[in-house]
Short mmCIF file of C-alpha atoms (C1' of nucleotides) in Angstrom, two decimals:
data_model
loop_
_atom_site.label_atom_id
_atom_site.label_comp_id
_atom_site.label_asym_id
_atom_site.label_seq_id
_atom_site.Cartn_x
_atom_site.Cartn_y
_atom_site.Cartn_z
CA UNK J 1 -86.76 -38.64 53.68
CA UNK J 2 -87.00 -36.33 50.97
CA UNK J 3 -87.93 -39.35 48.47
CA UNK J 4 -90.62 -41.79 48.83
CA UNK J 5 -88.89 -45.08 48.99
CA UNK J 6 -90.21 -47.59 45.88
CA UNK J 7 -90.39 -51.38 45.91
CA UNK J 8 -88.56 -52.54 42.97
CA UNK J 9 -88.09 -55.92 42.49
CA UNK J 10 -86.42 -57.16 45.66
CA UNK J 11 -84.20 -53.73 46.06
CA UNK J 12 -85.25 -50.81 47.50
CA UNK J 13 -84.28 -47.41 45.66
CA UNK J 14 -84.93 -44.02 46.16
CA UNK J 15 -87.50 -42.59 43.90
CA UNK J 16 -86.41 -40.30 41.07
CA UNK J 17 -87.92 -36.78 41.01
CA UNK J 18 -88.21 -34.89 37.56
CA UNK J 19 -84.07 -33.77 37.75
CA UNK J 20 -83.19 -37.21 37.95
CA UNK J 21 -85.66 -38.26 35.45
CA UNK J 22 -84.06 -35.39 33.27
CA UNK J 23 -80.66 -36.14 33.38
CA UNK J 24 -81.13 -39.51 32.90
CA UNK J 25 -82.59 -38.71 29.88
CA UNK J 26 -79.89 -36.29 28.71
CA UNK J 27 -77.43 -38.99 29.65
CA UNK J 28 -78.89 -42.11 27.83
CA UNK J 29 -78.75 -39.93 24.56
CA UNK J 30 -74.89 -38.17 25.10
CA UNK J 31 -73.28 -39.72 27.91
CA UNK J 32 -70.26 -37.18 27.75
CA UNK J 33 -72.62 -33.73 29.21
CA UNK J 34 -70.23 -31.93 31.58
CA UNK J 35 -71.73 -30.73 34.92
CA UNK J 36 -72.15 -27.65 33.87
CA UNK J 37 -73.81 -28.62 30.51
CA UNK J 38 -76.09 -30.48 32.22
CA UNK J 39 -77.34 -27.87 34.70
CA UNK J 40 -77.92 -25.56 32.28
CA UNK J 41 -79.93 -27.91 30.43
CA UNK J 42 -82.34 -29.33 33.86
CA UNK J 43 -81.94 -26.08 36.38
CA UNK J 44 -79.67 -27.22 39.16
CA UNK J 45 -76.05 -25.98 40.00
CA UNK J 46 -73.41 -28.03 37.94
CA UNK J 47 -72.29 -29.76 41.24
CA UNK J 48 -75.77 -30.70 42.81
CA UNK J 49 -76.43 -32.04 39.03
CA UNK J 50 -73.04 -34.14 39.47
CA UNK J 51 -73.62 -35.52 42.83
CA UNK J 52 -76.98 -37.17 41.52
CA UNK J 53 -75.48 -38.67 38.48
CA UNK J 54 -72.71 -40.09 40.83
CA UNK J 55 -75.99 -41.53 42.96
CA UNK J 56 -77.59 -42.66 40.16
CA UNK J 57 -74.25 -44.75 39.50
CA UNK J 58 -74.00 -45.82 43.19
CA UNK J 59 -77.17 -47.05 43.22
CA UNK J 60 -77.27 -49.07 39.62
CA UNK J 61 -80.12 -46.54 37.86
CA UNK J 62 -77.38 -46.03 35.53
CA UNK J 63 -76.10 -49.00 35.15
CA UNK J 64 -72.85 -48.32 33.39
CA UNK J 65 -71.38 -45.87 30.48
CA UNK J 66 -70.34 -47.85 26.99
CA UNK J 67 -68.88 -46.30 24.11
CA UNK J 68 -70.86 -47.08 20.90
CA UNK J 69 -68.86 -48.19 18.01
CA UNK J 70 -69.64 -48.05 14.33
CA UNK J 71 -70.02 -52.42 13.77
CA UNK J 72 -68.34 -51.85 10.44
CA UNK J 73 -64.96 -51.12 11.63
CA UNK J 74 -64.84 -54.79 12.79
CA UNK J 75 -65.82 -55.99 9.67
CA UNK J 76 -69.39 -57.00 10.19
CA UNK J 77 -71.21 -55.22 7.90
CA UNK J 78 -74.12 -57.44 7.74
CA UNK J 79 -77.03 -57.57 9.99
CA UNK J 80 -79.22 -59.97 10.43
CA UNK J 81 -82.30 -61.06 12.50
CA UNK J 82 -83.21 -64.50 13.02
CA UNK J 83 -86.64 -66.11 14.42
CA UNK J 84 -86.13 -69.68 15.90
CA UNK J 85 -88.54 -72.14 16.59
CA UNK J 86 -87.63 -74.61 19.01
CA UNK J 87 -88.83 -78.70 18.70
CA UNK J 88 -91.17 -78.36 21.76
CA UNK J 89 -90.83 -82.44 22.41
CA UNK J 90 -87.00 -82.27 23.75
CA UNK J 91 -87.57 -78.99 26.30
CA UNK J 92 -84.99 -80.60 28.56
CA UNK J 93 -82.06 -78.71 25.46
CA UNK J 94 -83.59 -75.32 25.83
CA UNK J 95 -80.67 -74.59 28.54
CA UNK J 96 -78.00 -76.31 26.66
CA UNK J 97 -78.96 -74.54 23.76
CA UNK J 98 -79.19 -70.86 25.39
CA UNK J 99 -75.69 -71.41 27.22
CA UNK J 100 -74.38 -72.20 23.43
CA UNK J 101 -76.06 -69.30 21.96
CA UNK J 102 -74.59 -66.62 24.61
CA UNK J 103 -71.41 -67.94 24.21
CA UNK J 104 -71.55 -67.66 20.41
CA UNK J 105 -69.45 -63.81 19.34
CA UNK J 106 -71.71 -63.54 16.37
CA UNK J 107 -75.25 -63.00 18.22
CA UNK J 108 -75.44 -59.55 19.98
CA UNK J 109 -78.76 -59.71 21.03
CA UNK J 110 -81.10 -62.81 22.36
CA UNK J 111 -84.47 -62.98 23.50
CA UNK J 112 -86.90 -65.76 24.55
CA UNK J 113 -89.92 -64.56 22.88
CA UNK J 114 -93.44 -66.03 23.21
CA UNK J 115 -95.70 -66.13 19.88
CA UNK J 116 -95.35 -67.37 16.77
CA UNK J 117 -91.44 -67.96 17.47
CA UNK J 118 -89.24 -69.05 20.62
CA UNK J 119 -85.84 -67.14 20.57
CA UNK J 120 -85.26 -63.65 18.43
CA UNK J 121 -81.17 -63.34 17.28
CA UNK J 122 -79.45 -60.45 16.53
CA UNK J 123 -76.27 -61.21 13.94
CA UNK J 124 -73.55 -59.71 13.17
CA UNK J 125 -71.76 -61.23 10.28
CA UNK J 126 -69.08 -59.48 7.54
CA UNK J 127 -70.91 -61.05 4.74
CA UNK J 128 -73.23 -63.61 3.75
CA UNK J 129 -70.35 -66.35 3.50
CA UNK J 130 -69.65 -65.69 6.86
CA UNK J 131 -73.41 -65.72 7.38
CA UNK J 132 -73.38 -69.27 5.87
CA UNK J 133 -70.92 -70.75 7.72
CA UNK J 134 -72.65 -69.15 11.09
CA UNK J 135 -76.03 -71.03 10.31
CA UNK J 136 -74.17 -74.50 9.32
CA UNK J 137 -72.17 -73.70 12.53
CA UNK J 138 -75.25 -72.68 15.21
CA UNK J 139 -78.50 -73.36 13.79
CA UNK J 140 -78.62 -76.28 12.20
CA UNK J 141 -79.10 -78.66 14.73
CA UNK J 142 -82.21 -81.39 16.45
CA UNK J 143 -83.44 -79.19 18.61
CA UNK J 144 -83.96 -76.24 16.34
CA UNK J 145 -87.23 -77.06 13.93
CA UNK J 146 -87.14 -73.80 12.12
CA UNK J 147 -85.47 -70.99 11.62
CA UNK J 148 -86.31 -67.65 9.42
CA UNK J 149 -83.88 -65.09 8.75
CA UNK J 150 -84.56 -61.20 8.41
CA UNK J 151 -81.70 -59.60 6.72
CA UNK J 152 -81.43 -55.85 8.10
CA UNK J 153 -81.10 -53.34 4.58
CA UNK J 154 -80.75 -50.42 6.85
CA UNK J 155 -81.22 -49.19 10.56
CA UNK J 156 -83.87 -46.47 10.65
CA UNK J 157 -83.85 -46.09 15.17
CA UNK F 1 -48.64 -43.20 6.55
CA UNK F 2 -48.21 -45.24 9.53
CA UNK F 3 -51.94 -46.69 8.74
CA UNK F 4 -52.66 -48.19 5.50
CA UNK F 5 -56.28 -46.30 4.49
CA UNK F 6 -58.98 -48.92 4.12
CA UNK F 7 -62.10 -48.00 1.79
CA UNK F 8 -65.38 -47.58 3.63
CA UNK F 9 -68.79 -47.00 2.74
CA UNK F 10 -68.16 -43.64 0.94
CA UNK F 11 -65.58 -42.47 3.69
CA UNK F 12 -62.03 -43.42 3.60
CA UNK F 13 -60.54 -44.10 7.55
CA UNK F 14 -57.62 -45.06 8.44
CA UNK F 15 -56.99 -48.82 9.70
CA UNK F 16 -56.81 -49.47 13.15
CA UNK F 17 -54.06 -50.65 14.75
CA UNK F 18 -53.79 -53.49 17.92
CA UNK F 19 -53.39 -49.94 20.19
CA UNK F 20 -56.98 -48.86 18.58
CA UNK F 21 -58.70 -52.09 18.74
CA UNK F 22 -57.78 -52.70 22.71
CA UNK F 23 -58.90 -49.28 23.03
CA UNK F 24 -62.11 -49.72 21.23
CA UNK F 25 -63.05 -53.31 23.34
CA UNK F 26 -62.11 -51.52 26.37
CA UNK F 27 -64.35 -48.15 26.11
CA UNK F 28 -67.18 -50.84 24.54
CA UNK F 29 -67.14 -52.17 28.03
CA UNK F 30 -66.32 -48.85 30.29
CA UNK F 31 -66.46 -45.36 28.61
CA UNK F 32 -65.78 -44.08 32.08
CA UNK F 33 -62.26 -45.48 31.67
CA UNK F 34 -59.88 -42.27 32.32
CA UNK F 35 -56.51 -41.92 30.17
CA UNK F 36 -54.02 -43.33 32.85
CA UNK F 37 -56.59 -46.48 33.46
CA UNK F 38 -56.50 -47.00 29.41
CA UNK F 39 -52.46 -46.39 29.42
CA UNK F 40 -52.39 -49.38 32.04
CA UNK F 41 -54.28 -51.67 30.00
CA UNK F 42 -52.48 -51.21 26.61
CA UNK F 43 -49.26 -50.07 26.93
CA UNK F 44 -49.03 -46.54 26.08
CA UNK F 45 -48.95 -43.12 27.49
CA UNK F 46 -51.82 -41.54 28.56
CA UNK F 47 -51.76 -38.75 26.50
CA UNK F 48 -51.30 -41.32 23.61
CA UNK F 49 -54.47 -43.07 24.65
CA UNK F 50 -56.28 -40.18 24.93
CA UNK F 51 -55.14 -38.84 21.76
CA UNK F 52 -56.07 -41.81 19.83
CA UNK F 53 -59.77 -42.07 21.76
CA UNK F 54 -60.16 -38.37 19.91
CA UNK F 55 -59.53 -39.26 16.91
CA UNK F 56 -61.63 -42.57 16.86
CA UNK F 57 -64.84 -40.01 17.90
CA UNK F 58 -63.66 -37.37 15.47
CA UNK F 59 -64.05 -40.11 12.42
CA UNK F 60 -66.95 -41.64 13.74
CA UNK F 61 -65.45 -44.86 14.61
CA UNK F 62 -66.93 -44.07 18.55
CA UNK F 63 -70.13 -43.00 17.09
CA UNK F 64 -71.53 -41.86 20.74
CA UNK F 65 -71.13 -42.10 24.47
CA UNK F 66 -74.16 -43.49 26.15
CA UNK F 67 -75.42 -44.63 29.67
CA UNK F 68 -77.08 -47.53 29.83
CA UNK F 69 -80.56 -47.02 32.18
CA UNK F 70 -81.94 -49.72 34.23
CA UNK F 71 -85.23 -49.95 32.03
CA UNK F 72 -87.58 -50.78 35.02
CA UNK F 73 -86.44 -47.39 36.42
CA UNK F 74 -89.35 -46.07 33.99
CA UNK F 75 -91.70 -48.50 34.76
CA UNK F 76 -90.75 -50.31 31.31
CA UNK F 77 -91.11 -53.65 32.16
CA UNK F 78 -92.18 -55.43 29.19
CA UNK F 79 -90.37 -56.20 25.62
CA UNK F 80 -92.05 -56.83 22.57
CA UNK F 81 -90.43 -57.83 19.41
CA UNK F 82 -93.22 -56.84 16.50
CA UNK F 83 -92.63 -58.09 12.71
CA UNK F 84 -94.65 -55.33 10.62
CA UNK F 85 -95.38 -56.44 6.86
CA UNK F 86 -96.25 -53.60 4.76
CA UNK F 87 -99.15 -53.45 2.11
CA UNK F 88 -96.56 -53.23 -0.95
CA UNK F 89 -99.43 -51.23 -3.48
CA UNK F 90 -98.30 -47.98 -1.30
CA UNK F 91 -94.64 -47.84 -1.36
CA UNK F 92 -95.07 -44.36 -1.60
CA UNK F 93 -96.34 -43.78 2.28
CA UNK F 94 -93.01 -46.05 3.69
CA UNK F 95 -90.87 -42.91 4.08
CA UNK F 96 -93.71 -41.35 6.42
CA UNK F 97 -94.06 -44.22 8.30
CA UNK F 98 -90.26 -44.09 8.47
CA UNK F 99 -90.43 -41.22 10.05
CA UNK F 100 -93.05 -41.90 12.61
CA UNK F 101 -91.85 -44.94 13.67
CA UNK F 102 -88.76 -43.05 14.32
CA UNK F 103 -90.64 -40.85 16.45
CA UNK F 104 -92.30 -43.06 18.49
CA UNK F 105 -90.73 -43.20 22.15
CA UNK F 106 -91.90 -46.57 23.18
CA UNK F 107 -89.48 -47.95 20.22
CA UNK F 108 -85.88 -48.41 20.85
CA UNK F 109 -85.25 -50.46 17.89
CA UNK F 110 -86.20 -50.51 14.45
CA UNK F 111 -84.75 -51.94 11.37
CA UNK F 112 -86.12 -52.34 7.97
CA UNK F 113 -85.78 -56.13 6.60
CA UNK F 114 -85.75 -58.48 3.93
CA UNK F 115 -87.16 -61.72 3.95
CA UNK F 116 -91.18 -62.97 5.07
CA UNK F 117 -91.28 -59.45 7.14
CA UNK F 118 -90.45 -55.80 6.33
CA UNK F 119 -89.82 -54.21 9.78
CA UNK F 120 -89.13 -55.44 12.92
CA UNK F 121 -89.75 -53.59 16.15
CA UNK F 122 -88.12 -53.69 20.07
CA UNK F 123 -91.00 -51.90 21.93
CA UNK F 124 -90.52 -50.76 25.48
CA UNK F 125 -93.82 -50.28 27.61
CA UNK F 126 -95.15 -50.19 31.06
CA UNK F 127 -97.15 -53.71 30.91
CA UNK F 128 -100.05 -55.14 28.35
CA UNK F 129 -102.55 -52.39 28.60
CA UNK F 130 -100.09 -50.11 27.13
CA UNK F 131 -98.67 -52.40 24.80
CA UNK F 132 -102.65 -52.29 23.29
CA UNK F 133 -102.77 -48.91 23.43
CA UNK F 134 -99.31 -48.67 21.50
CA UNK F 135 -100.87 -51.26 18.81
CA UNK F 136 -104.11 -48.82 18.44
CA UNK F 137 -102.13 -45.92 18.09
CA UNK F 138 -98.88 -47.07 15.72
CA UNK F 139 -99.56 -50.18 14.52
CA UNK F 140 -103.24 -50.02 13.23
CA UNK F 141 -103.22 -48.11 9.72
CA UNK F 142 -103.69 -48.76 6.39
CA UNK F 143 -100.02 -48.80 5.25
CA UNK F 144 -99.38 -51.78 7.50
CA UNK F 145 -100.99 -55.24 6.57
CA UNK F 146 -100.17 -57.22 9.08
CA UNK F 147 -98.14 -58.01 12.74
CA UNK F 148 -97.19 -60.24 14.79
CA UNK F 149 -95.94 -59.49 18.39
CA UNK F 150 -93.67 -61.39 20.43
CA UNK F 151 -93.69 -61.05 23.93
CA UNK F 152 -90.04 -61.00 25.22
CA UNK F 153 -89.83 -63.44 27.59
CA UNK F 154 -86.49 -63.24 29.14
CA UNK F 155 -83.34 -61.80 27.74
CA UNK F 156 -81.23 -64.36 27.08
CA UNK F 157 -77.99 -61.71 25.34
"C1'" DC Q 1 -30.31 -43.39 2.82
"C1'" DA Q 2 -32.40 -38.83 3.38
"C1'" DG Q 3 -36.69 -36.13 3.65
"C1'" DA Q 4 -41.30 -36.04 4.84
"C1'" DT Q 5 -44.90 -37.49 7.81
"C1'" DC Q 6 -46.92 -39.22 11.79
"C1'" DT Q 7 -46.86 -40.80 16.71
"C1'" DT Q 8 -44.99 -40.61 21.29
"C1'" DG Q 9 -43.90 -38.90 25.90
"C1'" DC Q 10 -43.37 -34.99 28.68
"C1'" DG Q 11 -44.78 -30.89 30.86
"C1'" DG Q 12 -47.85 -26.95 31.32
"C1'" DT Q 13 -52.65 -25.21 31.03
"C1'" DG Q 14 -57.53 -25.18 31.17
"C1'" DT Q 15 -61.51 -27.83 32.23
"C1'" DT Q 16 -64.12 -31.01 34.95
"C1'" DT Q 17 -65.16 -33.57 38.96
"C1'" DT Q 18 -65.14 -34.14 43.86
"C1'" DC Q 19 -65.48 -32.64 48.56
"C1'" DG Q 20 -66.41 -29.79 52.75
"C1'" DC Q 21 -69.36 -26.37 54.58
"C1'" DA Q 22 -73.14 -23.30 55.75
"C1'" DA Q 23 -77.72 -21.99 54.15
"C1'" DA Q 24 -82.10 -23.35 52.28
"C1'" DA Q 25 -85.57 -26.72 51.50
"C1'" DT Q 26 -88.13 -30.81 52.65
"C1'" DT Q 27 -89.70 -34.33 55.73
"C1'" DT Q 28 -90.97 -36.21 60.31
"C1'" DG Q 29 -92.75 -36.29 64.90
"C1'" DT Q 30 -95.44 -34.16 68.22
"C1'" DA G 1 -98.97 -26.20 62.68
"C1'" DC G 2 -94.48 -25.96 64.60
"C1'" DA G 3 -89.90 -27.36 65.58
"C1'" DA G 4 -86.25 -30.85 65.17
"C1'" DA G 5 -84.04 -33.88 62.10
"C1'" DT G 6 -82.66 -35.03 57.64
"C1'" DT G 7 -81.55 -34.02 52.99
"C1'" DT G 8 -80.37 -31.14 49.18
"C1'" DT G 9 -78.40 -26.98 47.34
"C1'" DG G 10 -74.93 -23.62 45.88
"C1'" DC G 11 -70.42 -21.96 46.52
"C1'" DG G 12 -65.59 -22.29 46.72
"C1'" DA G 13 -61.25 -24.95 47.18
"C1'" DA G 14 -58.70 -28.97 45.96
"C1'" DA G 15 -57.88 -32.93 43.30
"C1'" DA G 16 -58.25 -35.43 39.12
"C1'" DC G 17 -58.51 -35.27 34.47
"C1'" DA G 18 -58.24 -34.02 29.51
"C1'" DC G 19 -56.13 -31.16 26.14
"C1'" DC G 20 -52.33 -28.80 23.65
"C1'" DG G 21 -47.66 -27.58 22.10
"C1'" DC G 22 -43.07 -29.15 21.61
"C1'" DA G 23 -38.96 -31.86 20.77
"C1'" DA G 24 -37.51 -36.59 20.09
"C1'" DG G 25 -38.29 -40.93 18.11
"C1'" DA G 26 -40.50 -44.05 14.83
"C1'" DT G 27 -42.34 -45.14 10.32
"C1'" DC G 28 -43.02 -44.43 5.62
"C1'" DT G 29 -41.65 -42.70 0.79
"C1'" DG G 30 -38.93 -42.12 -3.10
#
DNA sequence: CAGATCTTGCGGTGTTTTCGCAAAATTTGT
DNA sequence: ACAAATTTTGCGAAAACACCGCAAGATCTG
């Protein structure tokens, strides 16, 4: 086999060599390269560079292509991130709670965090009314002690 | 004008119509879509859909294409939210810090704040050793007065 | 209601991706 | 270290796709 095979959880994928490494690189940044932009850029023929992007697909490395649009066109102008801390005597709502929060439009982003916090939010919101009526709507509630929020003022990465 | 223009920012746009916004939900989920797939989906020629996915990158609505990278594929296993507070008597170093933070690889998210914190940080690394060797080298200076990490337990969004 | 403006669908054209094939490169077994 | 087996590469053809111009239709303006 030309690639050493790699443990990886409980799948089993090819290794990636410095081409792959390369184009998935160009790829995460501009996923719209041609074949022949690409080869240019890593030093393979246009079609051996396509055939390993279409393996990289196949085999979940990349594991799809989104379009990234501008949050303001929807109206949600306002970010904001929110640190939760969790009442740690009723554990037995932690999975209630995170089925409510992934179903909830406004959060894009959710983590269980260990530290000085238990859950990290990412909101979307158009304003601060809308902000408002989001807390009174998710957060307030038993199992939630406290909760902090971090309004974004700008995006610098 | 078939769209009414809608004030934005500084730049003026023209509204999206039901045709746009399908289009936009659809190439959130799939850039790969190809013109025919999107004409299936929303009721319009190809051409027409392809047309209108132009002009939505052309005004910056679809600010990029991107694909998204199985993280553990670099060895980035671990996720740490960090909450920098800044020492406010040098406001005058935050745009170089800006900049470096912006530089720094093992960040894939950084937004400036309001509220008990200034910055937060998403921090990609390999595993704890170089998380502490990402503190020593970004994090420890005299511009920053304090942080607190959170380890990213599991992603709930 | 007429003129101006924009969008649509169609068809042709150029680009991009995909596929087969033989040669070159890499790995495996002896 | 050598030869067979496997894999990857580059090239060229074929298919799929995106892009552009044009005439017709739709929408907007006065």
């Amino acid at each position: 086999m030309p690639y050493d095979d790699d443990i990886w959880g409980e799948f089993v994928v090819a290794a990636l060599d410095q081409f792959d490494r390369k184009i998935l690189a160009l790829l995460q940044e501009n996923a719209r390269l041609t074949g022949s932009e690409l080869a240019g850029k890593v030093g393979l023929s246009a079609a051996a560079c396509l055939r390993r992007v279409q393996r990289l697909r196949e085999t979940g490395v990349i594991e799809r292509d989104i379009a990234v649009v501008d949050p303001r066109v929807f109206g949600k102008r306002m970010t904001v991130i929110v640190l939760l801390t969790l009442n740690s005597d009723r554990p037995d709502r932690y999975n209630l709670l995170r089925a409510e929060l992934e179903k909830t439009p406004e959060i894009v982003q959710c983590d269980h965090v260990t530290g000085a916090h238990d859950i990290v939010l990412r909101v979307q919101v158009a304003d601060m009314e809308e902000y408002a009526a989001f807390v009174d709507r998710v957060l307030v509630r038993p199992y939630i002690k406290r909760y902090e929020s971090l309004a974004v003022l700008g995006h610098i990465k």
